[in-house]
PDB file of C-alpha atoms and ligand atoms in Angstrom:
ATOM      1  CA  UNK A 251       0.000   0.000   0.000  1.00  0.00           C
ATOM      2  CA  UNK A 252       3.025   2.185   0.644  1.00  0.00           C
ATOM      3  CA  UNK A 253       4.617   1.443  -1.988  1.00  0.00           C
ATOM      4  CA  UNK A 254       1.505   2.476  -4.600  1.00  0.00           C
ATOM      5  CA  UNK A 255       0.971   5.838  -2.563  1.00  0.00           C
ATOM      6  CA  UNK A 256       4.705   6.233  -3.335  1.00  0.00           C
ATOM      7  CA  UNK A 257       4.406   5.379  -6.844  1.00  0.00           C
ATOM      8  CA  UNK A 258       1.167   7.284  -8.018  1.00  0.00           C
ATOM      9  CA  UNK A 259       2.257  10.845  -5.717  1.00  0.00           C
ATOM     10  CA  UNK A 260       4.468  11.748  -8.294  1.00  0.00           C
ATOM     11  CA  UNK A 261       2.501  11.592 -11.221  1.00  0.00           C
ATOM     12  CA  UNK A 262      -0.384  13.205  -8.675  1.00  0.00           C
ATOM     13  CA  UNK A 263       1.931  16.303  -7.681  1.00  0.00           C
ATOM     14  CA  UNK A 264       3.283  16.728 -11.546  1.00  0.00           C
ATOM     15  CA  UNK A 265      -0.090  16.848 -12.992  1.00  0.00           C
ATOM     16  CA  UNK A 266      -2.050  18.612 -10.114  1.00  0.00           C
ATOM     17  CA  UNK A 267       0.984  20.551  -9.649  1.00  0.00           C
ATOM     18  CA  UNK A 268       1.120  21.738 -12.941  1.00  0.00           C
ATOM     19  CA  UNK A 269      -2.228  22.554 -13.937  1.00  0.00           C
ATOM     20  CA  UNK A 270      -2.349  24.543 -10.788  1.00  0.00           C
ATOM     21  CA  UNK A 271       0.342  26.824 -11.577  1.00  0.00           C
ATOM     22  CA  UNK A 272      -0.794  26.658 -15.406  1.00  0.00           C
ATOM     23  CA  UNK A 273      -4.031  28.359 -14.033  1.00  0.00           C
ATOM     24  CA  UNK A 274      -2.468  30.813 -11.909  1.00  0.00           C
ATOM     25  CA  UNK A 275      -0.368  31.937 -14.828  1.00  0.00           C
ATOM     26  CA  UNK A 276      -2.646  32.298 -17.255  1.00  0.00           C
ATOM     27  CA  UNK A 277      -4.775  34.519 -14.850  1.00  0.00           C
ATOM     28  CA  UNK A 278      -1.679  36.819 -14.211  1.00  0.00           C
ATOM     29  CA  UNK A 279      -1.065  37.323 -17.807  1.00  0.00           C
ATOM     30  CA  UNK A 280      -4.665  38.590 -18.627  1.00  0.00           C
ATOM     31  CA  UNK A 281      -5.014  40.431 -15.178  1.00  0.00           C
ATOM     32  CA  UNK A 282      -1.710  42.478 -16.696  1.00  0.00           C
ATOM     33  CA  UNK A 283      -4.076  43.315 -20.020  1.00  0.00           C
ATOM     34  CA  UNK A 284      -4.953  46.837 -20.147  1.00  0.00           C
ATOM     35  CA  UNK A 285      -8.756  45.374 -20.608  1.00  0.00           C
ATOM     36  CA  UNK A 286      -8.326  43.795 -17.480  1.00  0.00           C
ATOM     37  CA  UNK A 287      -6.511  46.829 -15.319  1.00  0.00           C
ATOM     38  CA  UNK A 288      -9.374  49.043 -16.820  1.00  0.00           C
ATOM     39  CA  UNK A 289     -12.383  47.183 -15.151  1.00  0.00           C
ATOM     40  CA  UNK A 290     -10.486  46.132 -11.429  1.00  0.00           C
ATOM     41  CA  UNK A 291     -12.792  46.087  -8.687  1.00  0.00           C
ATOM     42  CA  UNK A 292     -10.610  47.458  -6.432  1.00  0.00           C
ATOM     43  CA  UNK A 293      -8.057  49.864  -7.777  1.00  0.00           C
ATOM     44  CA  UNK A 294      -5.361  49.555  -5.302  1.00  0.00           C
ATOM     45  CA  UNK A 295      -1.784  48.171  -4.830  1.00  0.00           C
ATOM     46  CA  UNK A 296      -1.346  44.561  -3.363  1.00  0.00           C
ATOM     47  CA  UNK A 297      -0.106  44.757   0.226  1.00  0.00           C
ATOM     48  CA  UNK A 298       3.861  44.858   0.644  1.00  0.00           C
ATOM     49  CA  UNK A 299       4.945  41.465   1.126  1.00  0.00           C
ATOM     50  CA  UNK A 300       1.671  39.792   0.044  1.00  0.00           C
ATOM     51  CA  UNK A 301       2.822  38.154  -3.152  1.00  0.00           C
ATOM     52  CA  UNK A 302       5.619  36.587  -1.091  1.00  0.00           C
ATOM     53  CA  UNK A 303       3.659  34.968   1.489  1.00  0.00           C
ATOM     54  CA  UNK A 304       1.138  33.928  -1.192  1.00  0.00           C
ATOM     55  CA  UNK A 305       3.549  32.298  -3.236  1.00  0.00           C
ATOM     56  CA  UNK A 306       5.003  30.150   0.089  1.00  0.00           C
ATOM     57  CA  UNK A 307       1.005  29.296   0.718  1.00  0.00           C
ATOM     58  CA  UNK A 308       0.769  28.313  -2.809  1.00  0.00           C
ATOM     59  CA  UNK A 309       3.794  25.784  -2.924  1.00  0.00           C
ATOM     60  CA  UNK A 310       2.839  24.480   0.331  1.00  0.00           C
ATOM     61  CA  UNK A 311      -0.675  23.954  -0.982  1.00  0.00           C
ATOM     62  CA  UNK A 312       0.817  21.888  -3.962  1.00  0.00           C
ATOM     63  CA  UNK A 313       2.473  19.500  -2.068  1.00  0.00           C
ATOM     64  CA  UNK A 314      -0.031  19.129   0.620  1.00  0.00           C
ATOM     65  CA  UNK A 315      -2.743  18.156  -2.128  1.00  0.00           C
ATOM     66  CA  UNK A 316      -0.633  16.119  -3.705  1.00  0.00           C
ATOM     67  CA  UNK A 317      -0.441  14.209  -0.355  1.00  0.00           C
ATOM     68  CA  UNK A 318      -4.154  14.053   0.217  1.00  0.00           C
ATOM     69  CA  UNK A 319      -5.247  13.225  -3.351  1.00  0.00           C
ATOM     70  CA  UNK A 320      -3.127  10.369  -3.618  1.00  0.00           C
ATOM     71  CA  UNK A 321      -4.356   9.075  -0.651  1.00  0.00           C
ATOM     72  CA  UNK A 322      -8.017   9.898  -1.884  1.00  0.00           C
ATOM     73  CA  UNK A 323      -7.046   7.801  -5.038  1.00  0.00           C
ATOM     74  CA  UNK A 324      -5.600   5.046  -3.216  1.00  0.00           C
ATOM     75  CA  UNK A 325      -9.336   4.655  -1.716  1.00  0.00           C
ATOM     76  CA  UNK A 326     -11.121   5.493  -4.289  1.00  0.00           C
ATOM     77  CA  UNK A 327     -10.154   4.529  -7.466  1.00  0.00           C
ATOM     78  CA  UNK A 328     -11.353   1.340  -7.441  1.00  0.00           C
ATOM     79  CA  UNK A 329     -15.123   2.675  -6.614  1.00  0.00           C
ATOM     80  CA  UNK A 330     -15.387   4.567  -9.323  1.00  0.00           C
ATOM     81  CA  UNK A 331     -17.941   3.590 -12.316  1.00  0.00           C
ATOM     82  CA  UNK A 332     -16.748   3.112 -15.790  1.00  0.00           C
ATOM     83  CA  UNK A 333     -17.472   6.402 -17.576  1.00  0.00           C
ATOM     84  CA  UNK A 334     -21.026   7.724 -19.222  1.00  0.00           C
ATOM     85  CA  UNK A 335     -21.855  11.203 -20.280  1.00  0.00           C
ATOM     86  CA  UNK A 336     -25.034  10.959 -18.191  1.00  0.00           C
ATOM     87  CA  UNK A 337     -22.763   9.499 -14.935  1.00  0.00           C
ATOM     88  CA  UNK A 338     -20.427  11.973 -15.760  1.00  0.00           C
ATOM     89  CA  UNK A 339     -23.012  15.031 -15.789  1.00  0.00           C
ATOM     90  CA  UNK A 340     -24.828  13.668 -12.669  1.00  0.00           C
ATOM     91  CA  UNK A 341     -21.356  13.479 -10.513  1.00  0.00           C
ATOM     92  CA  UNK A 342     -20.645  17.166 -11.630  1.00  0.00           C
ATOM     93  CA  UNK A 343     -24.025  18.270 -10.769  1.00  0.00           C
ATOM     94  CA  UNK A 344     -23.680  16.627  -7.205  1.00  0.00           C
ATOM     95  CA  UNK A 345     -19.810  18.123  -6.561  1.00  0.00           C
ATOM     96  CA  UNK A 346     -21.033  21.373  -7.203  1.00  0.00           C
ATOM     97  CA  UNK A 347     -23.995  21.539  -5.123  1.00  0.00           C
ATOM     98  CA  UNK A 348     -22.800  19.977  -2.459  1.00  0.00           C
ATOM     99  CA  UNK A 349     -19.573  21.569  -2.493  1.00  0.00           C
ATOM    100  CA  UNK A 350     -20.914  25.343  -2.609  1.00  0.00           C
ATOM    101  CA  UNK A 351     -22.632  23.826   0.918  1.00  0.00           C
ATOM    102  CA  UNK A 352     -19.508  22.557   2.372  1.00  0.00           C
ATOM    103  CA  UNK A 353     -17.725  25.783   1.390  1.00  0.00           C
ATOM    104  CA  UNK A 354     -20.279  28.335   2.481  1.00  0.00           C
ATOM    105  CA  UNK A 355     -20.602  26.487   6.050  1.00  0.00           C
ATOM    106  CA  UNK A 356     -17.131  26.108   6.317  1.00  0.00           C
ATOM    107  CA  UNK A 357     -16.181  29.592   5.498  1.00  0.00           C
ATOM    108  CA  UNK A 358     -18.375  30.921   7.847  1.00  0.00           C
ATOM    109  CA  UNK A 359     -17.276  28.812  10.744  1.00  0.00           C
ATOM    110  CA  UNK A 360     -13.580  29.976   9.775  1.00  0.00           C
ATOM    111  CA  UNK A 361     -14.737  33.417  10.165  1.00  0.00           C
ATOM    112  CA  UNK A 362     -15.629  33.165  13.835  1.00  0.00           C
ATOM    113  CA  UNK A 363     -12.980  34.943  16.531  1.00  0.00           C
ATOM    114  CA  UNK A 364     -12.057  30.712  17.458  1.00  0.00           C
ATOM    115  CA  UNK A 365     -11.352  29.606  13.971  1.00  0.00           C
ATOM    116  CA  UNK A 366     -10.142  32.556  11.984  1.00  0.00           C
ATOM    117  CA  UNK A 367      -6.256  31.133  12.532  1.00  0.00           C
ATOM    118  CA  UNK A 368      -7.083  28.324   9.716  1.00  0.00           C
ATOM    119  CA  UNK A 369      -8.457  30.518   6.958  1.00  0.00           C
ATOM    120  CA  UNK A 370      -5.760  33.931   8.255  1.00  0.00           C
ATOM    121  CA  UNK A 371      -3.410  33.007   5.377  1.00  0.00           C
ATOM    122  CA  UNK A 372      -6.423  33.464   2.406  1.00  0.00           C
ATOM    123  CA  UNK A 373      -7.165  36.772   3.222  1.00  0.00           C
ATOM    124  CA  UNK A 374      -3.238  37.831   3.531  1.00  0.00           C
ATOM    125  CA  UNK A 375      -5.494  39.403   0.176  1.00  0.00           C
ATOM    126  CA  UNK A 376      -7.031  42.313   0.968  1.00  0.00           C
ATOM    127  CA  UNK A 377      -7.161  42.786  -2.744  1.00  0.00           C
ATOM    128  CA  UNK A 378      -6.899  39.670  -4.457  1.00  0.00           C
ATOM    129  CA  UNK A 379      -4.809  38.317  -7.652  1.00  0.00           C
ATOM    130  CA  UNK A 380      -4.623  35.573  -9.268  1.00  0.00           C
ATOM    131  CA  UNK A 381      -1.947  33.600  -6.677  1.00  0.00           C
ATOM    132  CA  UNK A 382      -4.836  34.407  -3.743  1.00  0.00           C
ATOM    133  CA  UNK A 383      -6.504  31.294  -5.185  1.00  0.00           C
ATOM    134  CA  UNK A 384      -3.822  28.762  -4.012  1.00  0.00           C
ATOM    135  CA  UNK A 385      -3.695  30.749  -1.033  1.00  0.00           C
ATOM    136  CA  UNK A 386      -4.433  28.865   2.050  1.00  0.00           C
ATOM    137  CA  UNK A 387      -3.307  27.233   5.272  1.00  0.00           C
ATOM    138  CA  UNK A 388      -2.468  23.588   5.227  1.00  0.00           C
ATOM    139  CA  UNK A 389      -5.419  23.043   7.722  1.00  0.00           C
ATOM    140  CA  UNK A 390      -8.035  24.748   5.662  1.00  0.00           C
ATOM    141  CA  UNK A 391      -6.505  22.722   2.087  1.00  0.00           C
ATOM    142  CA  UNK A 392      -7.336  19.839   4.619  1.00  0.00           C
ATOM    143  CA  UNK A 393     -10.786  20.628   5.454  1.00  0.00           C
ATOM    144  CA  UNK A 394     -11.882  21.772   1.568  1.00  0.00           C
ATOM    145  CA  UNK A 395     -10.490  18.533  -0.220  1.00  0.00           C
ATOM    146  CA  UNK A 396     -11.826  16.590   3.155  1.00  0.00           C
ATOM    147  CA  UNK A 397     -15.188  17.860   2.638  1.00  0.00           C
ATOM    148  CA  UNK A 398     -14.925  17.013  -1.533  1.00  0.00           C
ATOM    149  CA  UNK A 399     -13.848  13.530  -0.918  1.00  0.00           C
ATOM    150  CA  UNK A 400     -16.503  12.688   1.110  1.00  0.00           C
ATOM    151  CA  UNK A 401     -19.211  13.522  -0.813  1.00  0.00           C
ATOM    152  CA  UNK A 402     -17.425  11.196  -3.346  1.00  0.00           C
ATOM    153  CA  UNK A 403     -16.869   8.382  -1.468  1.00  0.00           C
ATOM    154  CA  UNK A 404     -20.432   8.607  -0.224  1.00  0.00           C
ATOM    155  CA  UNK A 405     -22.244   9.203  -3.746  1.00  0.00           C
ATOM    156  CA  UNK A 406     -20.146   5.963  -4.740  1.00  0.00           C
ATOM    157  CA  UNK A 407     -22.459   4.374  -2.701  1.00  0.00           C
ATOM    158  CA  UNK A 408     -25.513   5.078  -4.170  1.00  0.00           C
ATOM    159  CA  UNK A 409     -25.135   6.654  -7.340  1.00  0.00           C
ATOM    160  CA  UNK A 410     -22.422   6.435 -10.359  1.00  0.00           C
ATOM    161  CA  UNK A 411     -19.654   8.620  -9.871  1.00  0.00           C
ATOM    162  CA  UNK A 412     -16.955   9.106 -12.811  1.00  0.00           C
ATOM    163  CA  UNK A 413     -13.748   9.910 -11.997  1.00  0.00           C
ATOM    164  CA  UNK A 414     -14.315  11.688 -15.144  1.00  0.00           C
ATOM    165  CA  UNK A 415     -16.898  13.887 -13.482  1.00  0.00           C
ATOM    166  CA  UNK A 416     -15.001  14.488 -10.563  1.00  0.00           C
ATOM    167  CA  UNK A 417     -12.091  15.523 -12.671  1.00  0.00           C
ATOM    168  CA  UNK A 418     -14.466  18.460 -14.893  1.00  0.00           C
ATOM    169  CA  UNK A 419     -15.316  19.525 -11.272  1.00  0.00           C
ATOM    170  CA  UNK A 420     -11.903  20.324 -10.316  1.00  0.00           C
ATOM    171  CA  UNK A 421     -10.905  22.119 -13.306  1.00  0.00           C
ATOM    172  CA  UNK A 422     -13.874  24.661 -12.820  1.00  0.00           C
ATOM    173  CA  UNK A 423     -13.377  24.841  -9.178  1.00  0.00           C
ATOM    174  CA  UNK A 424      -9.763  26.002  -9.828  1.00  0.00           C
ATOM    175  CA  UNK A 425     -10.863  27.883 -13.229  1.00  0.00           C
ATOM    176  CA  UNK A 426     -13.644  29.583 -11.315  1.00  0.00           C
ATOM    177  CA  UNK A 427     -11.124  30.278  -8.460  1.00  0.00           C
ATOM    178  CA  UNK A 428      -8.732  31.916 -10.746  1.00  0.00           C
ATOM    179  CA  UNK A 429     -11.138  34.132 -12.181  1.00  0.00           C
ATOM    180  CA  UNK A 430     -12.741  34.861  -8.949  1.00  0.00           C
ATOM    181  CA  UNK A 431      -9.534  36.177  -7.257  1.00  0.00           C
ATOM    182  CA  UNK A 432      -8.582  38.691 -10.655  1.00  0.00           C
ATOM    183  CA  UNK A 433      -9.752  41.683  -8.854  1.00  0.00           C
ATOM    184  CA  UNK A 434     -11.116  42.086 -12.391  1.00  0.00           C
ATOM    185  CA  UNK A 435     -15.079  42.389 -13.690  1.00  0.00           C
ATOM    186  CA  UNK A 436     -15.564  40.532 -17.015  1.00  0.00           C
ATOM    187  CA  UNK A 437     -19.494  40.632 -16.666  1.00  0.00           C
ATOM    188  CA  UNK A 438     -21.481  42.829 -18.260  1.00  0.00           C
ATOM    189  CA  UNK A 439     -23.745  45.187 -16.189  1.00  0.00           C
ATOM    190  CA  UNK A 440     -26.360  43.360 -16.732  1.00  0.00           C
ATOM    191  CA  UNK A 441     -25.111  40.074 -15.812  1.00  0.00           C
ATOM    192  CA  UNK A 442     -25.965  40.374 -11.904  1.00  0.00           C
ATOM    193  CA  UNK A 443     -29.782  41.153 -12.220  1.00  0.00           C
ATOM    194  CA  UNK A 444     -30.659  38.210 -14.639  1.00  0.00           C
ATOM    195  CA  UNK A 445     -31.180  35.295 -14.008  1.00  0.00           C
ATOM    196  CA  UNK A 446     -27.592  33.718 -14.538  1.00  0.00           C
ATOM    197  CA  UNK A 447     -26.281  36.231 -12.010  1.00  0.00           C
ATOM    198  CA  UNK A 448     -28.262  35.093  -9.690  1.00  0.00           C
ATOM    199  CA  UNK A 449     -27.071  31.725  -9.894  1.00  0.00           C
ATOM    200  CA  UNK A 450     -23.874  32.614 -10.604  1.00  0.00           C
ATOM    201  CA  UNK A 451     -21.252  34.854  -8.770  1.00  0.00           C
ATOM    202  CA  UNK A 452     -19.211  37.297 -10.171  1.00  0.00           C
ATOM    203  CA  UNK A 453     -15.276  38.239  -9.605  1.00  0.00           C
ATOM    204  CA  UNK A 454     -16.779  41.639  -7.845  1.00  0.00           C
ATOM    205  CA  UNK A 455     -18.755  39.063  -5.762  1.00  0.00           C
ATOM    206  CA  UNK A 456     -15.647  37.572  -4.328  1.00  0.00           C
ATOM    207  CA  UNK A 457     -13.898  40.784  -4.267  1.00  0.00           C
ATOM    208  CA  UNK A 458     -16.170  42.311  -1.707  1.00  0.00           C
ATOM    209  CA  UNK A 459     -15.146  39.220   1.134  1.00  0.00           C
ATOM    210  CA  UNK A 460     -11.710  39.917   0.692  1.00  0.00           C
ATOM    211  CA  UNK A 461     -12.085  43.634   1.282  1.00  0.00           C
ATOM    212  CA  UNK A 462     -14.874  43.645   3.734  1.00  0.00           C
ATOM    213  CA  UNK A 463     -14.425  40.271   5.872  1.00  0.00           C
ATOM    214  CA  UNK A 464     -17.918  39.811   6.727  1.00  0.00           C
ATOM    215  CA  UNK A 465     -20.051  38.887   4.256  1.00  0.00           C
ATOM    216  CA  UNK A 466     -19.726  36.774   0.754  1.00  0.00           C
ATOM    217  CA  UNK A 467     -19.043  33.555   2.099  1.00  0.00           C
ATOM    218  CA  UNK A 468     -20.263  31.328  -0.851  1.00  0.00           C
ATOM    219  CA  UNK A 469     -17.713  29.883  -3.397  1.00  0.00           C
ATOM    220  CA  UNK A 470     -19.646  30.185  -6.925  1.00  0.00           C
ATOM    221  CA  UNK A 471     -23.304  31.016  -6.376  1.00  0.00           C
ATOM    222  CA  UNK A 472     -24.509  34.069  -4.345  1.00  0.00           C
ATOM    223  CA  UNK A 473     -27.873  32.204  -3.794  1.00  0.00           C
ATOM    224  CA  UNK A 474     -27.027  30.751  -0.011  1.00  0.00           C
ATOM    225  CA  UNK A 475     -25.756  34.506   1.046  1.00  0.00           C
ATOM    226  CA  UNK A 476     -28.532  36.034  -0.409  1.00  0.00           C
ATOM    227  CA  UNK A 477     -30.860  33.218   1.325  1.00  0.00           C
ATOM    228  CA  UNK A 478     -29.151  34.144   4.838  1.00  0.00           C
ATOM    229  CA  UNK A 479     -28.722  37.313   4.688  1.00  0.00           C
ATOM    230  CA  UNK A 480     -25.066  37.604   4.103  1.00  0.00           C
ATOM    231  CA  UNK A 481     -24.942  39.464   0.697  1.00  0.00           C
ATOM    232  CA  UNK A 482     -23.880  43.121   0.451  1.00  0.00           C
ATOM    233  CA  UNK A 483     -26.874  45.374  -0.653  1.00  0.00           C
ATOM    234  CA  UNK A 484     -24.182  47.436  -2.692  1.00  0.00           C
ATOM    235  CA  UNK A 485     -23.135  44.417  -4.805  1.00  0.00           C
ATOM    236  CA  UNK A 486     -24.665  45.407  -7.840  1.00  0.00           C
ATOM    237  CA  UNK A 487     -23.707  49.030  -7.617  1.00  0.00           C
ATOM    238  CA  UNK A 488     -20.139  48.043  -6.995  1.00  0.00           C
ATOM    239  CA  UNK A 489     -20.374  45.444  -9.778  1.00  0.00           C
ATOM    240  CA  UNK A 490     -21.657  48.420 -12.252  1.00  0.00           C
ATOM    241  CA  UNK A 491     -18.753  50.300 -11.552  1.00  0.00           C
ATOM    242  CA  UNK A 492     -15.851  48.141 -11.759  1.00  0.00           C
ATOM    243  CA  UNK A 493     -17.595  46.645 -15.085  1.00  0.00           C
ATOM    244  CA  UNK A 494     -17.318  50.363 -15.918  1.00  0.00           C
ATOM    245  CA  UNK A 495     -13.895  51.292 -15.329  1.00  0.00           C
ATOM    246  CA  UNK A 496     -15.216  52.983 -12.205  1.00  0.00           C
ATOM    247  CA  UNK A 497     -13.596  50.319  -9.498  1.00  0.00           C
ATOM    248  CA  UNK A 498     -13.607  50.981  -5.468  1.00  0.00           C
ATOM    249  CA  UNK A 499     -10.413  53.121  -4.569  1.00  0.00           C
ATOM    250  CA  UNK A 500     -11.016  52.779  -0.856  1.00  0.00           C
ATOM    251  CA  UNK A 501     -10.975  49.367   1.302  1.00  0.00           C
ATOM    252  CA  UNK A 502     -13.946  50.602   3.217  1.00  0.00           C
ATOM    253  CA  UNK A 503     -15.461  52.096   0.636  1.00  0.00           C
ATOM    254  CA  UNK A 504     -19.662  51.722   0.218  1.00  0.00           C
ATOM    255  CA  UNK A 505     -21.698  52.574  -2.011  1.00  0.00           C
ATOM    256  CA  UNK A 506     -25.580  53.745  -0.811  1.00  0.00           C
ATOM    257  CA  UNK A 507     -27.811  51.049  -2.556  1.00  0.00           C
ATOM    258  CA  UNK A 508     -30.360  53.689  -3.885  1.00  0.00           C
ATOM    259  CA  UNK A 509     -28.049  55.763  -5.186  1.00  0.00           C
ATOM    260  CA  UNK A 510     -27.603  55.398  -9.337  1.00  0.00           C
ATOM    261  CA  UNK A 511     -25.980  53.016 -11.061  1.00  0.00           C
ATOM    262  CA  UNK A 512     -23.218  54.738 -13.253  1.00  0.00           C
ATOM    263  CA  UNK A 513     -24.513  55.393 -16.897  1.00  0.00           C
ATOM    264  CA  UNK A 514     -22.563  53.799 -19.638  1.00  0.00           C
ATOM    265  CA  UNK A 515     -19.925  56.498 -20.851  1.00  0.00           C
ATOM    266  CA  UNK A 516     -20.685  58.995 -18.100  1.00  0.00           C
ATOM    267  CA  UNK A 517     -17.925  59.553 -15.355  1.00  0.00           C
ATOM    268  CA  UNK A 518     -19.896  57.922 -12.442  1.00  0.00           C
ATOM    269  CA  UNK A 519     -20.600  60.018  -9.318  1.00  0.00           C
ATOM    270  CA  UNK A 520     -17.931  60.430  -6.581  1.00  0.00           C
ATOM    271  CA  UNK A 521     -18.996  63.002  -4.200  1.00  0.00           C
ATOM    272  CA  UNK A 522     -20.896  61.189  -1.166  1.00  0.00           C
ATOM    273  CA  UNK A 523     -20.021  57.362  -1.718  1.00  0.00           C
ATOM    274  CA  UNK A 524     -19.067  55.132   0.710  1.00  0.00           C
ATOM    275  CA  UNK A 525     -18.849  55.343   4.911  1.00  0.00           C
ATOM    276  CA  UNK A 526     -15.932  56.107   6.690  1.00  0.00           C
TER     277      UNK A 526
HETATM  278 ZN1  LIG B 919     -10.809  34.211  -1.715  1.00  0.00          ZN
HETATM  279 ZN1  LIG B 920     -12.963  34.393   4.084  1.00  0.00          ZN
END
């Protein structure tokens, strides 16, 4: 048994390894565009040191998943069923619904006075970048890929999971991740009313936890905040303006919900925004 962790950890770590840092490169290059450094959210300088420490999370995070997927795969390769588009859908569908759970309950549990130690090292990222998405304690690496393997191993049980499936999960978790930490909006305006946005969050969505703290705590949908009363009522305003070129130039910065959204091509309002 030892000697098959030891054998597949290396191939684990290259190919986990590498797509990871493939993501987080990619990300950097387009959040360097000018596209990209016209819509930021937040238009501020990282904190002095902050790419450093990122980059030692990140590494650390590497190896440490290495570690724990391989011993995932040791248990659970054998479980999983032979590959189907319709298996393979169905396992997506369940790791992403039950994973925006997991990650919402856990967040918010990390957030209280006790257990803020395990998740300090994420928000090192006031404002995010790209890196921010590998950035993370040991402890809370442990506790995400914990909760993701156990909704595996316990769908194996009564439903067909694809390793396929699982696989097409992980690339838009850390594609999603990437793009949520780019301090940049993509989205049109319009994006966060319809009905996609409010399935789906936004990189402003994610950008508003990292500068506020409380608040924000789901991973790719904003429906559980808005459900428990966690969203910010500013979030589309902010949205509006960063899609704008108009981003946040102040950490506390709010924006009064009934004020206007910013008109396409007019120079949005400054005077009176935000609380001290
Ligand atoms: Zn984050
Ligand atoms: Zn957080």
């Amino acid at each position: 048994m030892v000697q098959g962790f030891l054998r597949l950890l290396p191939l684990v770590l290259a190919v986990s390894g590498a797509i990871k840092a493939l993501g987080v490169a990619l990300g950097w290059k387009v959040s360097q565009l000018q596209a990209a450094q016209r819509r930021r959210v937040y238009r501020r300088a990282l904190a002095p040191g902050q790419l450093r420490s990122e980059a030692r999370a990140a590494l650390t995070v590497i190896v440490g998943d290495a570690l724990l997927i391989t011993a995932f795969r040791m248990y659970q390769d054998a479980r999983f069923a032979p590959f189907s588009w319709q298996a393979t859908l169905l396992t997506f569908a369940w790791m992403f619904v039950m994973f925006e759970v997991w990650f919402y309950v856990t967040h918010r549990l990390m957030h209280t006075r006790a257990l803020y130690w395990v998740h300090a090292q994420h928000h090192v990222a006031q404002v995010t970048n790209p890196l921010t998405s590998l950035s993370f304690s040991l402890m809370e690496r442990f506790v995400l890929l914990g909760g993701g393997f156990l909704f595996v191993a316990a769908a194996s049980t009564f439903m067909p999971v694809t390793q396929a499936g699982v696989l097409l999960y992980i690339l838009t978790n850390y594609t999603l991740n990437v793009l949520g930490h780019g301090n940049t909006e993509w989205l049109p305006e319009r994006f966060v009313a319809s009905w996609a946005g409010r399935l789906f969050f936004t990189p402003t969505f994610h950008a508003l936890h990292h500068a506020r703290y409380q608040g924000h705590y789901g991973l790719f949908t904003p429906m559980l905040d808005r459900w428990l009363g966690t969203a910010f009522d500013d979030y589309p305003q902010v949205h509006a303006r960063a899609r704008a070129g108009n981003g946040l130039e102040r950490m506390g910065e709010r924006i009064r919900p009934e004020e206007a959204l910013p008109t396409p091509g007019a120079a949005a309002p400054v005077q009176g925004l935000g609380t001290p």
